[in-house]
XYZ file of C-alpha atoms in Angstrom:
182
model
C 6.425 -23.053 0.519
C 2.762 -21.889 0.751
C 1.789 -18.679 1.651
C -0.936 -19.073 4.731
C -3.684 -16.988 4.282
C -5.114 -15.463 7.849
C -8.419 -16.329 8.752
C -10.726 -12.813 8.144
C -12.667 -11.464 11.185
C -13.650 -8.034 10.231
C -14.487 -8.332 5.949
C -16.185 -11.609 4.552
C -13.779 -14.356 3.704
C -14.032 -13.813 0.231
C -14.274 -10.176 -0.095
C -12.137 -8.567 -2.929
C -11.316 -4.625 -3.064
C -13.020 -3.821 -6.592
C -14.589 -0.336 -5.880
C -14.299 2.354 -3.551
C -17.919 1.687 -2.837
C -17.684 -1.519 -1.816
C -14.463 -0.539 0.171
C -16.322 2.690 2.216
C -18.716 1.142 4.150
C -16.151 -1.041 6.303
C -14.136 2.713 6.885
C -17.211 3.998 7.670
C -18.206 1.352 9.914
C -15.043 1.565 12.028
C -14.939 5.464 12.452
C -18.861 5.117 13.729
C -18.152 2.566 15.876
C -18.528 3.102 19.719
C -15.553 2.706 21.613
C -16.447 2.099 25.404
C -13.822 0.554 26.964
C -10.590 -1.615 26.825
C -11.844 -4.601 24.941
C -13.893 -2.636 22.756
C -10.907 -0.536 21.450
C -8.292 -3.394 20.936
C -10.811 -5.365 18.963
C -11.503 -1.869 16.707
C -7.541 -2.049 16.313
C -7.600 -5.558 15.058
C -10.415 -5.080 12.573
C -8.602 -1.979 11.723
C -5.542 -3.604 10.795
C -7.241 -6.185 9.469
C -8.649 -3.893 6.853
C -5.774 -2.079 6.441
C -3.612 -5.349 5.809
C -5.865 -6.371 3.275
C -5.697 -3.006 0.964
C -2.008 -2.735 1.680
C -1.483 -6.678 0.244
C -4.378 -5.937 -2.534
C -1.612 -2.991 -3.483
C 1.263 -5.252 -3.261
C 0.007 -8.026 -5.699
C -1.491 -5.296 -8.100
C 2.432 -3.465 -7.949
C 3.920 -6.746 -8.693
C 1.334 -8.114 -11.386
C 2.126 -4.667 -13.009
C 5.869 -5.053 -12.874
C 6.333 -8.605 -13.891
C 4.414 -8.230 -17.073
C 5.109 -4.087 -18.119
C 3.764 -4.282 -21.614
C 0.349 -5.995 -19.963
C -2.160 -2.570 -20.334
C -4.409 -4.439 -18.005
C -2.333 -5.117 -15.205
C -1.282 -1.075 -15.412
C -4.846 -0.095 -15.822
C -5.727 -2.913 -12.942
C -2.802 -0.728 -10.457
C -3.542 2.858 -11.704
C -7.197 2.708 -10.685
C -5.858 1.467 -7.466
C -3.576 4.368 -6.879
C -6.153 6.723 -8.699
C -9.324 6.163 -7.066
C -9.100 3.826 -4.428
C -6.026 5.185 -2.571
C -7.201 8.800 -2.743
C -10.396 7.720 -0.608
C -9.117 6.278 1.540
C -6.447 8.844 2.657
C -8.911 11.095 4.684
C -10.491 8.304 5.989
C -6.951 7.080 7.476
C -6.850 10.466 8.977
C -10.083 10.317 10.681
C -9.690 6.802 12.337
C -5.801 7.992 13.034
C -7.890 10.306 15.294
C -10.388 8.788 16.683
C -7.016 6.247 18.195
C -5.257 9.338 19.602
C -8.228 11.293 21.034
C -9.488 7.919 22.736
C -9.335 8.325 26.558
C -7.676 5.122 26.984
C -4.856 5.946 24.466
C -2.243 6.343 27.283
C -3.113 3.121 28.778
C -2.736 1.243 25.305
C 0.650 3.238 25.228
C 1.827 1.028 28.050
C 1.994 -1.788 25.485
C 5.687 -1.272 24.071
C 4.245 -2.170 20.761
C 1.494 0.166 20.862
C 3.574 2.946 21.751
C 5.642 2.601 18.757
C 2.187 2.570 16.163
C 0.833 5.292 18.199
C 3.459 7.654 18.281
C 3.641 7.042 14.143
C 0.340 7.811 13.952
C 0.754 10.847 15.623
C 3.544 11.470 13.080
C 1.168 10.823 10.500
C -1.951 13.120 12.229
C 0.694 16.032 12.173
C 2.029 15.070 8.626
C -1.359 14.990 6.881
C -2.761 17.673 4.825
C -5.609 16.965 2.326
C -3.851 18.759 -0.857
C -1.109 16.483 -1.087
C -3.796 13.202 -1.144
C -4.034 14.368 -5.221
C -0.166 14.814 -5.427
C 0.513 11.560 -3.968
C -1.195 9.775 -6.093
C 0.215 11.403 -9.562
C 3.424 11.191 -7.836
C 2.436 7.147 -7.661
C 1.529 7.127 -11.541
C 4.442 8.866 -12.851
C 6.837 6.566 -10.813
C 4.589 3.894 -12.640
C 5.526 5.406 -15.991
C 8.953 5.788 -15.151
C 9.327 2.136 -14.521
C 7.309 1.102 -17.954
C 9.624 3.242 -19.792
C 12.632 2.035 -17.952
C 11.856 -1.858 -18.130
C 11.100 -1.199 -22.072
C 14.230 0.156 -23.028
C 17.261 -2.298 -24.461
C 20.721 -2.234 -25.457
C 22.426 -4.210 -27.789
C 25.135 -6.532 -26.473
C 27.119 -8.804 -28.378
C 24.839 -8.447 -31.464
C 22.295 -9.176 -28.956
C 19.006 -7.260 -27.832
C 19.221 -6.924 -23.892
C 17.409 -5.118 -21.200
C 18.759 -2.703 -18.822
C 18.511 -5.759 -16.098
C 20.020 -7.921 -18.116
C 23.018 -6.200 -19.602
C 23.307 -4.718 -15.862
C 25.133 -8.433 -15.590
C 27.654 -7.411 -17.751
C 28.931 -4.858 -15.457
C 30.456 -7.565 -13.133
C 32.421 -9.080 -16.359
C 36.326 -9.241 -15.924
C 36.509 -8.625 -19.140
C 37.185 -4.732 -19.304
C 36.166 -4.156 -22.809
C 32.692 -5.644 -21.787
C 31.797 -3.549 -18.889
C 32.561 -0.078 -20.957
C-alpha cells in the first residue's frame, strides 16, 4: 500500500520545513490575511490546516526516524531542533491565528457546521489553555521524554546467555514456562 500524498494549495509542492525562517512567512501570511466574508474564511481554514498538517506530519516522520534508529545522533539532532526551535515559534503564532478564528464575526455561523463546532470549541480550549511561559517548558518537557526513550531503548538484559532489549525480552513475559518470566 502507498501512502497518497495530497495535492498542496497553500505551500509550494515541494516545500520542506528546514528553518523557522522559511516556516514564518506562511504564519505570517495567514494571520495578515483579510477575512471578508464566508468564502474567504473557509479557504483561510483550509490553507491553515494545510500548513498545520504539514508541520504536524514533518514531526511525525522526524519522531519515528528518531525512534527506529536511537543510536543515529543525526536523526536525534534532526528531531531536537524540531522540538527546540521550530515548535517554540510556532506556539504563539498558533495562538494568534486561534484568535483571529474565534473573534471572526462569522464564527457562529461556521459553528453551524457540526464539524466546525467541535474544532472551534477546542480551540477555544486551547485560547484559554495557553500561556506563553509554558511554550519553553513544553519543549524541554519534549527533549527529556526524548532522552528517556534513548536511554530506555539502549538498555539490555541478558536472557538465556543472550543479550536482549527491554522489547525483546518483554516477549518472555508471555512464556508458560514460569522460571522464564521471573
Amino acid at each position: 500500500m502507498k501512502a497518497i500524498k495530497l495535492q498542496r494549495h497553500y505551500l509550494p509542492k515541494d516545500w520542506k520545513v528546514t528553518t523557522w525562517e522559511n516556516l514564518k512567512p506562511y504564519f505570517e501570511t495567514l494571520l495578515s490575511r483579510h477575512l471578508n466574508g464566508m468564502a474567504d474564511l473557509q479557504q483561510w481554514l483550509k490553507d491553515r490546516s494545510e500548513l498545520e498538517s504539514i508541520l504536524e506530519e514533518e514531526m511525525g516522520w522526524r519522531y519515528v526516524r528518531m525512534t527506529c534508529d536511537t543510536q543515529n545522533k543525526e536523526l536525534s539532532d534532526h528531531f531536537n531542533f524540531f522540538v527546540a526551535e521550530i515548535q517554540p515559534q510556532i506556539a504563539p503564532y498558533s495562538n494568534d491565528l486561534n484568535l483571529k478564528l474565534v473573534q471572526h464575526p462569522l464564527k457562529d455561523e461556521l459553528k453551524k457546521n457540526p464539524g466546525l463546532a467541535n474544532i472551534i470549541r477546542s480551540i477555544e480550549t486551547d485560547i484559554a489553555l495557553f500561556r506563553e511561559k509554558n511554550i519553553t517548558l513544553m519543549a524541554e518537557l519534549e527533549q527529556e521524554a526524548h532522552e528517556f526513550g534513548t536511554i530506555n531503548a539502549a538498555m539490555t538484559v541478558e536472557v538465556d546467555g543472550k543479550e536482549l532489549t527491554l522489547q525483546q525480552a518483554s516477549d518472555f513475559l508471555q512464556s508458560t514456562d514460569r522460571a522464564k518470566r521471573e
